[in-house]
Amino acid sequence: MNKAALVVGAGDATGGAIARRFAREGYVACVARRNEDKLAPLVDAIHSEGGQARAFGCDARNEEQVTAMVDVIEAQVGPVEVAVFNIGANVHYPILETTARVYRKVWEMAAFAGFLTGREAARVMVPRERGTIIFTGASASVRGRAGFSAFSGAKHALRSLAESMARELAPQGIHVAHPIIDGAIDTAFIRDNFPERYATKAHDGILDPEHIADAYWHLHTQPRDCWTFELDLRPWSESVFGIR
């Protein structure tokens, strides 16, 4: 029987690398984002590497769409053995320019959508008493920076959700983890907008998505006598949550 790895927020960098990593291990990578057409290059890449993948156009803020997606995967692909929530919503707004609409939208994307994804994954995992749910965190999950009130608020909420779920679901055989990505990631966005930061790539100064994906695979394969809830990933040159 096929095993499914659901990645919600399967973008061109971290989410895609995670999907490809699980596909290499024999899982069917079920990749999701709002615009299904944008998933075609990732699905093609997984197929070219000999893996299996299926794309889902899904607005993770919509309860009905998330529930339907998980039901389709369970019925047509296989049991969801791992679910990764990887939607970012990193925006910068001074507090006086942060409208209610901006704050609500960021919360919906980074926190509420995480709740829906986590709940629906747990719904199908708990009866089997196995599974892994991973929520991607950020520096903003544990500290608030000036100009990032909406993002920090949402990421703090997601971290609390993950911690609560970990305490509730671990006794039922479900591993819930919250890796904190504490540093710049090797993406086109960093390359194009922060060239000085991107230049540190030559000295291992930014996170490689493939190496992040390796950490996610490690979390999924940990024995249950030694489960990790939270780990932080940062380049060797990055300060520890702003403290050096």
Short mmCIF file of C-alpha atoms in Angstrom, two decimals:
data_model
loop_
_atom_site.label_atom_id
_atom_site.label_comp_id
_atom_site.label_asym_id
_atom_site.label_seq_id
_atom_site.Cartn_x
_atom_site.Cartn_y
_atom_site.Cartn_z
CA MET A 1 0.00 0.00 0.00
CA ASN A 2 1.19 3.49 -0.80
CA LYS A 3 2.10 5.83 2.05
CA ALA A 4 1.27 9.50 1.68
CA ALA A 5 3.32 12.50 2.79
CA LEU A 6 1.20 15.65 2.72
CA VAL A 7 3.05 18.95 2.35
CA VAL A 8 0.81 22.00 2.65
CA GLY A 9 2.67 25.03 1.37
CA ALA A 10 4.81 23.16 -1.13
CA GLY A 11 6.67 26.09 -2.61
CA ASP A 12 9.76 26.23 -4.76
CA ALA A 13 12.26 25.96 -1.90
CA THR A 14 11.69 24.37 1.52
CA GLY A 15 8.29 22.80 0.88
CA GLY A 16 9.41 21.39 -2.42
CA ALA A 17 12.61 20.00 -0.93
CA ILE A 18 10.62 18.29 1.84
CA ALA A 19 8.24 16.74 -0.69
CA ARG A 20 11.13 15.48 -2.81
CA ARG A 21 12.88 14.05 0.26
CA PHE A 22 9.89 11.98 1.29
CA ALA A 23 9.27 10.89 -2.31
CA ARG A 24 12.83 9.55 -2.44
CA GLU A 25 11.97 7.40 0.56
CA GLY A 26 9.03 5.81 -1.25
CA TYR A 27 6.20 8.05 -0.08
CA VAL A 28 3.68 9.54 -2.47
CA ALA A 29 4.29 13.28 -2.11
CA CYS A 30 0.89 14.95 -1.90
CA VAL A 31 1.75 18.59 -2.46
CA ALA A 32 -0.69 21.43 -1.89
CA ARG A 33 -0.92 25.14 -2.50
CA ARG A 34 -3.69 27.49 -3.57
CA ASN A 35 -2.71 27.51 -7.24
CA GLU A 36 -2.42 23.92 -8.42
CA ASP A 37 -0.80 24.97 -11.71
CA LYS A 38 2.25 26.25 -9.83
CA LEU A 39 2.87 22.72 -8.54
CA ALA A 40 3.55 21.27 -12.00
CA PRO A 41 7.35 21.84 -11.94
CA LEU A 42 7.65 20.19 -8.52
CA VAL A 43 5.54 17.20 -9.54
CA ASP A 44 7.56 16.83 -12.73
CA ALA A 45 10.82 17.00 -10.75
CA ILE A 46 9.66 14.27 -8.37
CA HIS A 47 8.61 12.06 -11.27
CA SER A 48 11.95 12.64 -13.02
CA GLU A 49 13.71 11.45 -9.86
CA GLY A 50 11.69 8.24 -9.89
CA GLY A 51 9.21 9.25 -7.19
CA GLN A 52 5.46 9.58 -7.02
CA ALA A 53 3.58 12.83 -6.50
CA ARG A 54 0.11 14.25 -6.69
CA ALA A 55 -0.84 17.91 -6.75
CA PHE A 56 -3.76 19.47 -4.88
CA GLY A 57 -5.10 22.96 -5.35
CA CYS A 58 -6.28 23.85 -1.87
CA ASP A 59 -6.83 27.04 0.10
CA ALA A 60 -5.59 25.85 3.48
CA ARG A 61 -7.71 28.53 5.18
CA ASN A 62 -10.88 26.82 3.93
CA GLU A 63 -12.12 24.07 6.23
CA GLU A 64 -14.13 22.25 3.58
CA GLN A 65 -11.23 22.20 1.12
CA VAL A 66 -8.74 20.89 3.67
CA THR A 67 -11.11 18.18 4.87
CA ALA A 68 -11.89 17.13 1.30
CA MET A 69 -8.21 17.01 0.36
CA VAL A 70 -7.33 14.70 3.24
CA ASP A 71 -10.31 12.46 2.45
CA VAL A 72 -9.25 12.18 -1.20
CA ILE A 73 -5.68 11.30 -0.22
CA GLU A 74 -6.86 8.64 2.20
CA ALA A 75 -9.26 7.15 -0.35
CA GLN A 76 -7.19 7.40 -3.53
CA VAL A 77 -3.51 7.52 -2.50
CA GLY A 78 -2.95 5.89 0.86
CA PRO A 79 -2.78 6.65 4.56
CA VAL A 80 -1.34 10.03 5.49
CA GLU A 81 1.72 8.99 7.47
CA VAL A 82 3.21 12.48 7.72
CA ALA A 83 1.69 15.93 7.33
CA VAL A 84 3.86 19.03 7.03
CA PHE A 85 2.41 22.52 7.38
CA ASN A 86 4.80 24.91 5.68
CA ILE A 87 2.88 28.10 4.87
CA GLY A 88 4.94 31.18 5.67
CA ALA A 89 3.08 34.54 5.46
CA ASN A 90 6.15 36.56 6.40
CA VAL A 91 5.27 40.23 5.93
CA HIS A 92 6.71 43.48 7.28
CA TYR A 93 4.39 46.30 8.36
CA PRO A 94 4.96 48.99 10.99
CA ILE A 95 2.28 48.68 13.63
CA LEU A 96 0.57 51.92 12.58
CA GLU A 97 0.32 50.59 9.04
CA THR A 98 -0.93 47.16 10.02
CA THR A 99 -4.60 47.08 9.10
CA ALA A 100 -7.10 44.68 10.56
CA ARG A 101 -7.29 43.00 7.16
CA VAL A 102 -3.52 42.43 7.05
CA TYR A 103 -3.37 41.06 10.58
CA ARG A 104 -6.34 38.77 10.03
CA LYS A 105 -5.02 37.48 6.69
CA VAL A 106 -1.58 36.69 8.10
CA TRP A 107 -3.17 34.89 11.05
CA GLU A 108 -5.42 32.90 8.73
CA MET A 109 -2.49 31.83 6.56
CA ALA A 110 0.12 31.07 9.22
CA ALA A 111 -2.01 29.97 12.20
CA PHE A 112 -5.60 29.10 11.32
CA ALA A 113 -4.57 27.11 8.25
CA GLY A 114 -2.11 25.25 10.47
CA PHE A 115 -4.92 24.35 12.85
CA LEU A 116 -7.05 22.98 10.02
CA THR A 117 -4.17 20.98 8.56
CA GLY A 118 -3.13 19.61 11.94
CA ARG A 119 -6.65 18.72 13.01
CA GLU A 120 -7.46 16.92 9.77
CA ALA A 121 -4.19 15.02 9.84
CA ALA A 122 -4.85 13.98 13.43
CA ARG A 123 -8.36 12.87 12.48
CA VAL A 124 -7.02 10.14 10.22
CA MET A 125 -3.88 9.32 12.20
CA VAL A 126 -5.34 8.82 15.68
CA PRO A 127 -7.40 5.70 14.79
CA ARG A 128 -4.20 4.12 13.43
CA GLU A 129 -2.16 5.27 16.44
CA ARG A 130 0.72 6.43 14.26
CA GLY A 131 1.81 9.41 12.20
CA THR A 132 3.89 12.57 12.23
CA ILE A 133 2.67 16.16 12.09
CA ILE A 134 5.28 18.86 11.54
CA PHE A 135 4.66 22.60 11.73
CA THR A 136 7.35 24.82 10.25
CA GLY A 137 8.34 27.55 12.69
CA ALA A 138 10.51 30.63 12.32
CA SER A 139 12.53 33.03 14.44
CA ALA A 140 9.23 34.89 14.86
CA SER A 141 7.81 31.85 16.66
CA VAL A 142 9.79 32.73 19.77
CA ARG A 143 10.56 36.45 19.46
CA GLY A 144 8.79 39.48 18.09
CA ARG A 145 10.73 41.94 15.97
CA ALA A 146 9.81 45.52 15.18
CA GLY A 147 7.59 45.66 12.14
CA PHE A 148 6.53 42.03 12.30
CA SER A 149 3.60 42.15 14.72
CA ALA A 150 1.24 40.23 12.44
CA PHE A 151 3.75 37.58 11.47
CA SER A 152 5.08 37.13 15.00
CA GLY A 153 1.59 36.89 16.45
CA ALA A 154 0.62 34.22 13.94
CA LYS A 155 3.82 32.19 14.37
CA HIS A 156 3.54 32.34 18.17
CA ALA A 157 0.00 31.01 17.82
CA LEU A 158 1.16 28.19 15.56
CA ARG A 159 3.86 27.19 18.03
CA SER A 160 1.35 27.06 20.89
CA LEU A 161 -0.97 24.96 18.73
CA ALA A 162 1.88 22.55 18.00
CA GLU A 163 2.85 22.28 21.66
CA SER A 164 -0.72 21.64 22.74
CA MET A 165 -1.19 19.00 20.06
CA ALA A 166 2.09 17.33 20.97
CA ARG A 167 1.02 16.94 24.58
CA GLU A 168 -2.40 15.64 23.62
CA LEU A 169 -1.47 13.34 20.75
CA ALA A 170 1.85 11.82 21.83
CA PRO A 171 0.10 9.32 24.15
CA GLN A 172 -1.97 8.30 21.12
CA GLY A 173 1.08 7.52 19.02
CA ILE A 174 1.27 10.76 17.03
CA HIS A 175 4.57 12.64 16.86
CA VAL A 176 4.06 16.40 16.62
CA ALA A 177 7.13 18.53 15.99
CA HIS A 178 7.92 22.22 15.51
CA PRO A 179 11.27 22.93 13.84
CA ILE A 180 12.30 26.58 14.01
CA ILE A 181 13.99 27.92 10.89
CA ASP A 182 16.20 30.59 12.41
CA GLY A 183 17.97 32.11 9.44
CA ALA A 184 17.75 33.04 5.78
CA ILE A 185 16.93 30.22 3.37
CA ASP A 186 18.48 29.76 -0.05
CA THR A 187 15.58 31.07 -2.13
CA ALA A 188 15.09 33.34 -5.12
CA PHE A 189 13.50 35.88 -2.78
CA ILE A 190 16.65 36.15 -0.65
CA ARG A 191 18.86 36.17 -3.74
CA ASP A 192 16.93 38.97 -5.43
CA ASN A 193 16.12 41.15 -2.42
CA PHE A 194 19.04 40.61 -0.06
CA PRO A 195 22.12 40.12 -2.26
CA GLU A 196 24.58 40.80 0.58
CA ARG A 197 22.94 38.12 2.71
CA TYR A 198 22.78 35.76 -0.24
CA ALA A 199 26.49 36.21 -0.83
CA THR A 200 27.12 34.37 2.44
CA LYS A 201 25.91 31.20 0.72
CA ALA A 202 29.49 30.67 -0.46
CA HIS A 203 30.48 30.30 3.19
CA ASP A 204 27.47 28.20 4.30
CA GLY A 205 25.82 31.31 5.69
CA ILE A 206 22.25 30.54 4.64
CA LEU A 207 20.12 27.44 5.06
CA ASP A 208 20.00 24.90 2.24
CA PRO A 209 16.40 23.64 1.72
CA GLU A 210 17.71 20.15 1.06
CA HIS A 211 19.35 20.08 4.48
CA ILE A 212 16.17 21.36 6.11
CA ALA A 213 14.33 18.50 4.41
CA ASP A 214 16.84 16.04 5.87
CA ALA A 215 15.96 17.32 9.35
CA TYR A 216 12.26 16.80 8.67
CA TRP A 217 12.90 13.24 7.55
CA HIS A 218 14.92 12.67 10.72
CA LEU A 219 12.00 13.91 12.85
CA HIS A 220 9.64 11.51 11.09
CA THR A 221 11.90 8.52 11.61
CA GLN A 222 12.77 9.09 15.27
CA PRO A 223 11.92 6.20 17.61
CA ARG A 224 9.11 7.12 19.95
CA ASP A 225 11.27 6.68 23.04
CA CYS A 226 13.27 9.70 21.83
CA TRP A 227 10.87 12.09 20.10
CA THR A 228 11.87 15.69 19.54
CA PHE A 229 9.21 18.36 19.82
CA GLU A 230 11.31 21.35 18.88
CA LEU A 231 14.65 21.88 17.21
CA ASP A 232 16.08 25.02 15.72
CA LEU A 233 17.97 25.09 12.45
CA ARG A 234 20.41 27.88 11.66
CA PRO A 235 23.65 28.38 9.75
CA TRP A 236 26.82 28.17 11.80
CA SER A 237 27.27 31.95 11.42
CA GLU A 238 23.75 32.87 12.55
CA SER A 239 23.24 34.22 16.05
CA VAL A 240 21.14 32.21 18.46
CA PHE A 241 17.79 33.99 18.40
CA GLY A 242 19.57 37.31 18.11
CA ILE A 243 22.01 36.55 20.94
CA ARG A 244 25.69 36.02 20.21
#
